[in-house]
Amino acid sequence: MIKTYNIKDISVSEILKREEESRDVSGIVADVIKNVRERGDAALAEYTEKFDKVVLDSIVVSEDEINEALASVDAEFLDILNESAENIRKYHRCQVRNGYSLTDKPGVIIGQRISPIEKVGVYVPGGSAPLPSSVLMNVIPAKIAGVPFIAMATPPSKNGKINPSILAAAKIAGVDVIYKMGGAQAIAAFAYGSETVTPVNKIVGPGNAFVAEAKRQVFGKVGIDMIAGPSEVLVIADGSSKPDVVAADMLSQAEHDRMASAILVTDSAGLAAAVAYELEVQIPLLTRAEIARESIDKYGKIIIAENLRDAAKISNEIAPEHLELMVEEPFAYLPEIKNAGSVFLGKNCPEPLGDYFAGTNHVLPTSGTAKFSSPLSVDDFVKKSSYIYYTKEALELEAYKVNKFAMQEGLTAHAKSAVVRFDTNNSEK
């Protein structure tokens, strides 16, 4: 059963505490990466047979397979996928930035260019819960950024096929090539390439502990989005909130993962008790009841605050992945929120809206990293380059200042480079 605390009786460190993973997978992952790097497709085939229990003729998904998947997906769901994709596009188009030039000094141009990353790899988990939403959220911002090549990797089932809804989402989002490969080996192939797999410059997408560790180990060779932790939701609710609604929203995250955390902070002791009761009513009805049960018992918490502004303060210290402001005047409290991945305003804004449909990105910072990082966006798929242009006359006006600065740092070659063009003994003057 979920535990209830007074805000004065629990620290943020206690709220965020997680059991340490007992298994260190770094050595296993390092071996996988080395094997794929050295042996390419042969290593990928061996891992696919070992872990996915299937021997493949090809790891590349064919156009026929994609068309077959599209034909098999429920027509109504296909319409929903398309509408969700368009919502995501509309939101992320607003994030597009342009470069700039400054020309306020005669003969001087300085500026910034923004260009897309050339090749991106998107990892999509397999398992019992297919995630077409993850395809849309990771691919669409990359497309809007102008990435010319987007590859997707996802593990095949035992029949050698990919879940049709994932293939449908990939088609709608605009993936260029889809590989049947999963786990750390897929991340290694994205980073180093193989006879079949084109190496990429950045890897994004969620995965299990092996995938997360592989992303950690290849970072530097390639870019990554983030190392995501367990899912989180924090609900700030006032006494007028409905306990069954609060409980349902908390469980929408608890069912994700045994280590997920669902936290309620409220100024109403009555609501706290009613939500605790509702959780016990609703958990047994879930298809993933066992997972939700463990999440709520171990990491779920109800915290009673003196007022909603105190609730906002503790939320800022926790910096949750998802924050629901389930209060009467949510926009009045929005300025109080400094640290949160995504904020859901009001009593009619359940967190799954952001997961699937509203258009905001559901790839969010976890484990308190919202204090310094942001949701996945178009910015994650572009690079910025600065540029400088000086005429000879403009340089002559400022070369001495650069020379003086360099000499202050003891870098005489720097100093000479600034003034050599104006040396009367220099034949190239």
GROMACS .gro file of C-alpha atoms in nm:
model
  429
    1MET     CA    1   0.000   0.000   0.000
    2ILE     CA    2   0.119   0.353  -0.074
    3LYS     CA    3   0.275   0.543   0.215
    4THR     CA    4   0.159   0.889   0.325
    5TYR     CA    5   0.391   1.152   0.474
    6ASN     CA    6   0.373   1.502   0.608
    7ILE     CA    7   0.596   1.726   0.398
    8LYS     CA    8   0.804   1.805   0.708
    9ASP     CA    9   0.874   1.438   0.777
   10ILE     CA   10   1.038   1.333   0.449
   11SER     CA   11   1.338   1.462   0.257
   12VAL     CA   12   1.376   1.487  -0.118
   13SER     CA   13   1.654   1.227  -0.107
   14GLU     CA   14   1.413   0.982   0.059
   15ILE     CA   15   1.150   1.056  -0.205
   16LEU     CA   16   1.394   0.992  -0.490
   17LYS     CA   17   1.567   0.690  -0.339
   18ARG     CA   18   1.583   0.387  -0.566
   19GLU     CA   19   1.716   0.041  -0.506
   20GLU     CA   20   2.050  -0.001  -0.676
   21GLU     CA   21   2.051  -0.232  -0.973
   22SER     CA   22   2.215  -0.549  -0.846
   23ARG     CA   23   2.358  -0.649  -1.182
   24ASP     CA   24   2.642  -0.461  -1.348
   25VAL     CA   25   2.599  -0.509  -1.722
   26SER     CA   26   2.889  -0.289  -1.833
   27GLY     CA   27   3.127  -0.579  -1.899
   28ILE     CA   28   2.871  -0.775  -2.099
   29VAL     CA   29   2.785  -0.469  -2.304
   30ALA     CA   30   3.151  -0.390  -2.371
   31ASP     CA   31   3.198  -0.742  -2.508
   32VAL     CA   32   2.892  -0.707  -2.732
   33ILE     CA   33   3.014  -0.375  -2.871
   34LYS     CA   34   3.361  -0.517  -2.938
   35ASN     CA   35   3.217  -0.823  -3.112
   36VAL     CA   36   2.986  -0.621  -3.337
   37ARG     CA   37   3.262  -0.373  -3.414
   38GLU     CA   38   3.498  -0.651  -3.520
   39ARG     CA   39   3.259  -0.899  -3.683
   40GLY     CA   40   2.970  -0.687  -3.810
   41ASP     CA   41   2.673  -0.873  -3.957
   42ALA     CA   42   2.796  -1.212  -3.834
   43ALA     CA   43   2.787  -1.092  -3.474
   44LEU     CA   44   2.443  -0.932  -3.524
   45ALA     CA   45   2.306  -1.260  -3.663
   46GLU     CA   46   2.443  -1.457  -3.367
   47TYR     CA   47   2.293  -1.218  -3.111
   48THR     CA   48   1.957  -1.217  -3.291
   49GLU     CA   49   1.946  -1.595  -3.283
   50LYS     CA   50   2.059  -1.605  -2.919
   51PHE     CA   51   1.833  -1.335  -2.773
   52ASP     CA   52   1.541  -1.309  -3.016
   53LYS     CA   53   1.529  -1.682  -3.099
   54VAL     CA   54   1.509  -1.629  -3.474
   55VAL     CA   55   1.734  -1.677  -3.777
   56LEU     CA   56   1.682  -1.399  -4.031
   57ASP     CA   57   1.742  -1.397  -4.405
   58SER     CA   58   1.792  -1.022  -4.386
   59ILE     CA   59   1.797  -0.769  -4.104
   60VAL     CA   60   1.652  -0.500  -4.331
   61VAL     CA   61   1.273  -0.467  -4.331
   62SER     CA   62   1.146  -0.480  -4.690
   63GLU     CA   63   0.894  -0.247  -4.850
   64ASP     CA   64   0.659  -0.545  -4.886
   65GLU     CA   65   0.674  -0.607  -4.510
   66ILE     CA   66   0.593  -0.242  -4.442
   67ASN     CA   67   0.298  -0.245  -4.683
   68GLU     CA   68   0.174  -0.571  -4.533
   69ALA     CA   69   0.188  -0.414  -4.188
   70LEU     CA   70  -0.002  -0.106  -4.302
   71ALA     CA   71  -0.274  -0.324  -4.448
   72SER     CA   72  -0.306  -0.522  -4.125
   73VAL     CA   73  -0.335  -0.230  -3.883
   74ASP     CA   74  -0.683  -0.137  -3.766
   75ALA     CA   75  -0.804   0.150  -3.989
   76GLU     CA   76  -0.927   0.360  -3.698
   77PHE     CA   77  -0.595   0.326  -3.518
   78LEU     CA   78  -0.412   0.420  -3.839
   79ASP     CA   79  -0.618   0.740  -3.854
   80ILE     CA   80  -0.528   0.812  -3.491
   81LEU     CA   81  -0.158   0.753  -3.565
   82ASN     CA   82  -0.175   1.000  -3.854
   83GLU     CA   83  -0.356   1.262  -3.646
   84SER     CA   84  -0.109   1.220  -3.360
   85ALA     CA   85   0.181   1.256  -3.603
   86GLU     CA   86   0.036   1.580  -3.740
   87ASN     CA   87  -0.008   1.718  -3.385
   88ILE     CA   88   0.356   1.636  -3.314
   89ARG     CA   89   0.466   1.803  -3.639
   90LYS     CA   90   0.272   2.123  -3.564
   91TYR     CA   91   0.425   2.153  -3.218
   92HIS     CA   92   0.781   2.078  -3.324
   93ARG     CA   93   0.777   2.305  -3.630
   94CYS     CA   94   0.764   2.595  -3.384
   95GLN     CA   95   1.106   2.487  -3.252
   96VAL     CA   96   1.290   2.540  -3.581
   97ARG     CA   97   1.568   2.798  -3.549
   98ASN     CA   98   1.742   3.005  -3.811
   99GLY     CA   99   2.103   3.114  -3.822
  100TYR     CA  100   2.206   3.479  -3.794
  101SER     CA  101   2.471   3.728  -3.901
  102LEU     CA  102   2.601   4.037  -3.719
  103THR     CA  103   2.738   4.316  -3.936
  104ASP     CA  104   2.753   4.608  -3.694
  105LYS     CA  105   3.127   4.669  -3.751
  106PRO     CA  106   3.253   4.780  -4.094
  107GLY     CA  107   3.427   4.496  -4.274
  108VAL     CA  108   3.327   4.235  -4.014
  109ILE     CA  109   3.070   3.957  -4.042
  110ILE     CA  110   3.019   3.707  -3.761
  111GLY     CA  111   2.736   3.463  -3.738
  112GLN     CA  112   2.595   3.120  -3.674
  113ARG     CA  113   2.483   2.847  -3.911
  114ILE     CA  114   2.238   2.576  -3.809
  115SER     CA  115   2.257   2.247  -3.998
  116PRO     CA  116   2.097   1.908  -3.942
  117ILE     CA  117   2.286   1.607  -3.814
  118GLU     CA  118   2.351   1.393  -4.122
  119LYS     CA  119   2.253   1.047  -3.992
  120VAL     CA  120   2.039   0.951  -3.692
  121GLY     CA  121   1.958   0.609  -3.547
  122VAL     CA  122   1.633   0.558  -3.355
  123TYR     CA  123   1.603   0.262  -3.118
  124VAL     CA  124   1.253   0.129  -3.049
  125PRO     CA  125   1.214  -0.144  -2.784
  126GLY     CA  126   1.036  -0.471  -2.858
  127GLY     CA  127   0.885  -0.681  -2.582
  128SER     CA  128   0.527  -0.722  -2.469
  129ALA     CA  129   0.429  -0.356  -2.512
  130PRO     CA  130   0.495  -0.221  -2.865
  131LEU     CA  131   0.563   0.152  -2.866
  132PRO     CA  132   0.456   0.319  -3.192
  133SER     CA  133   0.435   0.643  -2.996
  134SER     CA  134   0.811   0.622  -2.938
  135VAL     CA  135   0.864   0.604  -3.314
  136LEU     CA  136   0.666   0.923  -3.375
  137MET     CA  137   0.826   1.115  -3.089
  138ASN     CA  138   1.183   1.036  -3.192
  139VAL     CA  139   1.157   1.046  -3.569
  140ILE     CA  140   0.933   1.347  -3.637
  141PRO     CA  141   1.157   1.611  -3.469
  142ALA     CA  142   1.452   1.469  -3.664
  143LYS     CA  143   1.258   1.499  -3.991
  144ILE     CA  144   1.160   1.857  -3.912
  145ALA     CA  145   1.523   1.937  -3.831
  146GLY     CA  146   1.608   1.821  -4.184
  147VAL     CA  147   1.804   1.506  -4.099
  148PRO     CA  148   1.854   1.343  -4.443
  149PHE     CA  149   1.897   0.984  -4.319
  150ILE     CA  150   1.699   0.829  -4.031
  151ALA     CA  151   1.739   0.460  -3.951
  152MET     CA  152   1.533   0.265  -3.699
  153ALA     CA  153   1.626  -0.051  -3.511
  154THR     CA  154   1.381  -0.273  -3.326
  155PRO     CA  155   1.409  -0.640  -3.226
  156PRO     CA  156   1.210  -0.897  -3.426
  157SER     CA  157   0.964  -1.142  -3.274
  158LYS     CA  158   1.023  -1.517  -3.295
  159ASN     CA  159   0.851  -1.528  -3.634
  160GLY     CA  160   1.103  -1.277  -3.768
  161LYS     CA  161   0.851  -0.996  -3.799
  162ILE     CA  162   0.817  -0.651  -3.647
  163ASN     CA  163   0.498  -0.541  -3.473
  164PRO     CA  164   0.273  -0.390  -3.747
  165SER     CA  165   0.187  -0.078  -3.548
  166ILE     CA  166   0.557   0.004  -3.513
  167LEU     CA  167   0.610  -0.035  -3.888
  168ALA     CA  168   0.303   0.177  -3.958
  169ALA     CA  169   0.433   0.453  -3.730
  170ALA     CA  170   0.774   0.435  -3.899
  171LYS     CA  171   0.613   0.478  -4.240
  172ILE     CA  172   0.402   0.772  -4.123
  173ALA     CA  173   0.699   0.940  -3.950
  174GLY     CA  174   0.930   0.899  -4.250
  175VAL     CA  175   1.197   0.648  -4.146
  176ASP     CA  176   1.442   0.573  -4.429
  177VAL     CA  177   1.549   0.221  -4.333
  178ILE     CA  178   1.437  -0.022  -4.061
  179TYR     CA  179   1.667  -0.288  -3.916
  180LYS     CA  180   1.557  -0.602  -3.732
  181MET     CA  181   1.801  -0.582  -3.444
  182GLY     CA  182   1.775  -0.510  -3.076
  183GLY     CA  183   1.968  -0.473  -2.754
  184ALA     CA  184   2.323  -0.352  -2.706
  185GLN     CA  185   2.416  -0.504  -3.042
  186ALA     CA  186   2.184  -0.263  -3.224
  187ILE     CA  187   2.342   0.034  -3.050
  188ALA     CA  188   2.689  -0.097  -3.140
  189ALA     CA  189   2.586  -0.140  -3.505
  190PHE     CA  190   2.448   0.214  -3.516
  191ALA     CA  191   2.772   0.349  -3.372
  192TYR     CA  192   3.024   0.149  -3.576
  193GLY     CA  193   2.827   0.015  -3.871
  194SER     CA  194   2.843  -0.327  -4.034
  195GLU     CA  195   2.827  -0.471  -4.384
  196THR     CA  196   2.452  -0.395  -4.381
  197VAL     CA  197   2.403  -0.125  -4.118
  198THR     CA  198   2.495   0.234  -4.203
  199PRO     CA  199   2.672   0.399  -3.906
  200VAL     CA  200   2.500   0.710  -3.769
  201ASN     CA  201   2.608   1.027  -3.593
  202LYS     CA  202   2.352   1.024  -3.312
  203ILE     CA  203   2.139   0.758  -3.141
  204VAL     CA  204   1.808   0.830  -2.970
  205GLY     CA  205   1.532   0.621  -2.817
  206PRO     CA  206   1.457   0.426  -2.498
  207GLY     CA  207   1.563   0.075  -2.404
  208ASN     CA  208   1.645  -0.166  -2.123
  209ALA     CA  209   1.956  -0.161  -1.903
  210PHE     CA  210   2.169  -0.316  -2.179
  211VAL     CA  211   2.061  -0.055  -2.432
  212ALA     CA  212   2.114   0.230  -2.184
  213GLU     CA  213   2.462   0.103  -2.098
  214ALA     CA  214   2.550   0.061  -2.466
  215LYS     CA  215   2.446   0.419  -2.533
  216ARG     CA  216   2.663   0.529  -2.244
  217GLN     CA  217   2.964   0.339  -2.381
  218VAL     CA  218   2.937   0.461  -2.742
  219PHE     CA  219   2.882   0.823  -2.640
  220GLY     CA  220   3.172   1.021  -2.779
  221LYS     CA  221   3.188   0.810  -3.090
  222VAL     CA  222   2.831   0.921  -3.151
  223GLY     CA  223   2.590   1.155  -2.977
  224ILE     CA  224   2.298   1.025  -2.768
  225ASP     CA  225   1.978   1.182  -2.645
  226MET     CA  226   1.995   1.090  -2.276
  227ILE     CA  227   2.030   0.801  -2.031
  228ALA     CA  228   1.670   0.766  -1.923
  229GLY     CA  229   1.572   0.644  -1.579
  230PRO     CA  230   1.242   0.494  -1.460
  231SER     CA  231   0.924   0.682  -1.547
  232GLU     CA  232   0.789   0.941  -1.303
  233VAL     CA  233   0.474   1.140  -1.242
  234LEU     CA  234   0.413   1.395  -0.969
  235VAL     CA  235   0.058   1.520  -0.920
  236ILE     CA  236  -0.009   1.842  -0.732
  237ALA     CA  237  -0.379   1.831  -0.644
  238ASP     CA  238  -0.606   2.048  -0.435
  239GLY     CA  239  -0.899   1.929  -0.225
  240SER     CA  240  -1.148   1.971  -0.508
  241SER     CA  241  -0.979   1.705  -0.720
  242LYS     CA  242  -1.150   1.371  -0.769
  243PRO     CA  243  -0.960   1.091  -0.593
  244ASP     CA  244  -1.039   0.831  -0.860
  245VAL     CA  245  -0.898   1.060  -1.129
  246VAL     CA  246  -0.582   1.132  -0.929
  247ALA     CA  247  -0.530   0.760  -0.864
  248ALA     CA  248  -0.582   0.674  -1.233
  249ASP     CA  249  -0.326   0.933  -1.340
  250MET     CA  250  -0.072   0.803  -1.089
  251LEU     CA  251  -0.124   0.446  -1.210
  252SER     CA  252  -0.075   0.550  -1.572
  253GLN     CA  253   0.294   0.577  -1.486
  254ALA     CA  254   0.316   0.305  -1.222
  255GLU     CA  255   0.220   0.040  -1.479
  256HIS     CA  256   0.523   0.131  -1.692
  257ASP     CA  257   0.791  -0.016  -1.471
  258ARG     CA  258   0.841  -0.174  -1.130
  259MET     CA  259   1.081   0.111  -1.050
  260ALA     CA  260   0.850   0.389  -1.175
  261SER     CA  261   0.745   0.647  -0.920
  262ALA     CA  262   0.401   0.804  -0.878
  263ILE     CA  263   0.381   1.082  -0.622
  264LEU     CA  264   0.089   1.292  -0.502
  265VAL     CA  265   0.149   1.621  -0.321
  266THR     CA  266  -0.167   1.780  -0.182
  267ASP     CA  267  -0.281   2.031   0.075
  268SER     CA  268  -0.582   1.812   0.161
  269ALA     CA  269  -0.554   1.526   0.410
  270GLY     CA  270  -0.898   1.411   0.300
  271LEU     CA  271  -0.789   1.380  -0.062
  272ALA     CA  272  -0.473   1.199   0.047
  273ALA     CA  273  -0.673   0.931   0.226
  274ALA     CA  274  -0.924   0.897  -0.056
  275VAL     CA  275  -0.651   0.856  -0.320
  276ALA     CA  276  -0.477   0.590  -0.111
  277TYR     CA  277  -0.807   0.401  -0.100
  278GLU     CA  278  -0.869   0.446  -0.474
  279LEU     CA  279  -0.529   0.307  -0.562
  280GLU     CA  280  -0.618  -0.015  -0.382
  281VAL     CA  281  -0.946  -0.033  -0.574
  282GLN     CA  282  -0.793   0.029  -0.916
  283ILE     CA  283  -0.466  -0.167  -0.907
  284PRO     CA  284  -0.626  -0.517  -0.920
  285LEU     CA  285  -0.819  -0.414  -1.232
  286LEU     CA  286  -0.508  -0.338  -1.437
  287THR     CA  287  -0.363  -0.579  -1.695
  288ARG     CA  288  -0.019  -0.491  -1.554
  289ALA     CA  289  -0.138  -0.502  -1.193
  290GLU     CA  290   0.172  -0.682  -1.063
  291ILE     CA  291   0.404  -0.415  -1.202
  292ALA     CA  292   0.185  -0.128  -1.078
  293ARG     CA  293   0.155  -0.292  -0.736
  294GLU     CA  294   0.533  -0.308  -0.689
  295SER     CA  295   0.582   0.046  -0.819
  296ILE     CA  296   0.322   0.193  -0.584
  297ASP     CA  297   0.434  -0.005  -0.280
  298LYS     CA  298   0.805   0.070  -0.323
  299TYR     CA  299   0.822   0.411  -0.488
  300GLY     CA  300   0.474   0.563  -0.469
  301LYS     CA  301   0.420   0.835  -0.208
  302ILE     CA  302   0.150   1.072  -0.090
  303ILE     CA  303   0.283   1.391   0.068
  304ILE     CA  304   0.064   1.635   0.258
  305ALA     CA  305   0.180   1.997   0.227
  306GLU     CA  306   0.054   2.300   0.417
  307ASN     CA  307  -0.036   2.478   0.092
  308LEU     CA  308   0.001   2.450  -0.283
  309ARG     CA  309   0.298   2.685  -0.299
  310ASP     CA  310   0.487   2.451  -0.068
  311ALA     CA  311   0.379   2.169  -0.299
  312ALA     CA  312   0.534   2.357  -0.592
  313LYS     CA  313   0.857   2.406  -0.398
  314ILE     CA  314   0.901   2.036  -0.327
  315SER     CA  315   0.812   1.956  -0.686
  316ASN     CA  316   1.094   2.185  -0.802
  317GLU     CA  317   1.337   1.998  -0.579
  318ILE     CA  318   1.221   1.664  -0.719
  319ALA     CA  319   1.219   1.794  -1.082
  320PRO     CA  320   0.978   1.526  -1.206
  321GLU     CA  321   0.960   1.390  -1.558
  322HIS     CA  322   0.582   1.456  -1.569
  323LEU     CA  323   0.407   1.710  -1.347
  324GLU     CA  324   0.029   1.741  -1.327
  325LEU     CA  325  -0.106   2.065  -1.180
  326MET     CA  326  -0.451   1.931  -1.093
  327VAL     CA  327  -0.572   2.250  -0.928
  328GLU     CA  328  -0.848   2.506  -0.982
  329GLU     CA  329  -0.624   2.779  -1.130
  330PRO     CA  330  -0.334   2.592  -1.291
  331PHE     CA  331  -0.198   2.890  -1.486
  332ALA     CA  332  -0.167   3.085  -1.162
  333TYR     CA  333   0.076   2.824  -1.034
  334LEU     CA  334   0.266   2.763  -1.359
  335PRO     CA  335   0.517   3.047  -1.289
  336GLU     CA  336   0.604   2.867  -0.964
  337ILE     CA  337   0.728   2.563  -1.156
  338LYS     CA  338   1.099   2.583  -1.233
  339ASN     CA  339   1.197   2.220  -1.288
  340ALA     CA  340   0.981   1.969  -1.475
  341GLY     CA  341   1.006   1.776  -1.798
  342SER     CA  342   0.646   1.837  -1.909
  343VAL     CA  343   0.367   2.015  -1.721
  344PHE     CA  344   0.001   1.910  -1.753
  345LEU     CA  345  -0.233   2.191  -1.657
  346GLY     CA  346  -0.571   2.153  -1.494
  347LYS     CA  347  -0.806   1.870  -1.412
  348ASN     CA  348  -0.872   1.758  -1.768
  349CYS     CA  349  -0.516   1.695  -1.878
  350PRO     CA  350  -0.408   1.337  -1.802
  351GLU     CA  351  -0.041   1.255  -1.860
  352PRO     CA  352  -0.117   1.005  -2.143
  353LEU     CA  353  -0.229   1.302  -2.355
  354GLY     CA  354   0.138   1.393  -2.375
  355ASP     CA  355   0.244   1.033  -2.426
  356TYR     CA  356   0.036   0.986  -2.737
  357PHE     CA  357  -0.154   1.272  -2.886
  358ALA     CA  358  -0.128   1.635  -2.779
  359GLY     CA  359   0.189   1.702  -2.980
  360THR     CA  360   0.445   1.776  -2.709
  361ASN     CA  361   0.733   1.531  -2.691
  362HIS     CA  362   0.718   1.242  -2.445
  363VAL     CA  363   1.096   1.186  -2.438
  364LEU     CA  364   1.164   1.371  -2.113
  365PRO     CA  365   1.439   1.413  -1.855
  366THR     CA  366   1.409   1.178  -1.556
  367SER     CA  367   1.575   1.127  -1.217
  368GLY     CA  368   1.593   1.498  -1.136
  369THR     CA  369   1.772   1.589  -1.459
  370ALA     CA  370   1.491   1.831  -1.548
  371LYS     CA  371   1.692   2.075  -1.335
  372PHE     CA  372   1.934   2.111  -1.624
  373SER     CA  373   1.796   1.933  -1.932
  374SER     CA  374   1.493   1.946  -2.157
  375PRO     CA  375   1.248   1.732  -2.355
  376LEU     CA  376   1.364   1.589  -2.687
  377SER     CA  377   1.321   1.853  -2.955
  378VAL     CA  378   1.429   1.970  -3.298
  379ASP     CA  379   1.736   2.119  -3.127
  380ASP     CA  380   1.860   1.766  -3.054
  381PHE     CA  381   1.896   1.697  -3.426
  382VAL     CA  382   2.087   2.004  -3.539
  383LYS     CA  383   2.440   2.137  -3.501
  384LYS     CA  384   2.550   2.498  -3.470
  385SER     CA  385   2.862   2.634  -3.639
  386SER     CA  386   2.997   2.984  -3.591
  387TYR     CA  387   3.167   3.180  -3.868
  388ILE     CA  388   3.384   3.492  -3.888
  389TYR     CA  389   3.485   3.716  -4.178
  390TYR     CA  390   3.716   4.021  -4.155
  391THR     CA  391   3.845   4.239  -4.433
  392LYS     CA  392   4.212   4.333  -4.417
  393GLU     CA  393   4.119   4.684  -4.308
  394ALA     CA  394   3.894   4.554  -4.029
  395LEU     CA  395   4.163   4.317  -3.905
  396GLU     CA  396   4.424   4.591  -3.903
  397LEU     CA  397   4.208   4.794  -3.665
  398GLU     CA  398   4.195   4.510  -3.409
  399ALA     CA  399   4.503   4.294  -3.466
  400TYR     CA  400   4.701   4.469  -3.193
  401LYS     CA  401   4.428   4.393  -2.937
  402VAL     CA  402   4.436   4.023  -3.030
  403ASN     CA  403   4.817   4.031  -3.014
  404LYS     CA  404   4.807   4.189  -2.669
  405PHE     CA  405   4.552   3.934  -2.544
  406ALA     CA  406   4.761   3.643  -2.672
  407MET     CA  407   5.081   3.778  -2.515
  408GLN     CA  408   4.896   3.808  -2.183
  409GLU     CA  409   4.840   3.431  -2.203
  410GLY     CA  410   5.197   3.364  -2.312
  411LEU     CA  411   5.097   3.229  -2.653
  412THR     CA  412   5.345   3.396  -2.884
  413ALA     CA  413   5.240   3.207  -3.198
  414HIS     CA  414   4.885   3.326  -3.144
  415ALA     CA  415   5.019   3.679  -3.100
  416LYS     CA  416   5.226   3.671  -3.417
  417SER     CA  417   4.939   3.526  -3.622
  418ALA     CA  418   4.730   3.830  -3.535
  419VAL     CA  419   4.983   4.087  -3.661
  420VAL     CA  420   5.203   3.906  -3.917
  421ARG     CA  421   4.994   4.032  -4.210
  422PHE     CA  422   5.096   4.388  -4.120
  423ASP     CA  423   5.464   4.322  -4.056
  424THR     CA  424   5.662   4.555  -4.286
  425ASN     CA  425   5.917   4.278  -4.330
  426ASN     CA  426   5.652   4.035  -4.451
  427SER     CA  427   5.673   4.003  -4.830
  428GLU     CA  428   5.305   3.906  -4.847
  429LYS     CA  429   5.187   4.233  -4.702
   0.00000   0.00000   0.00000
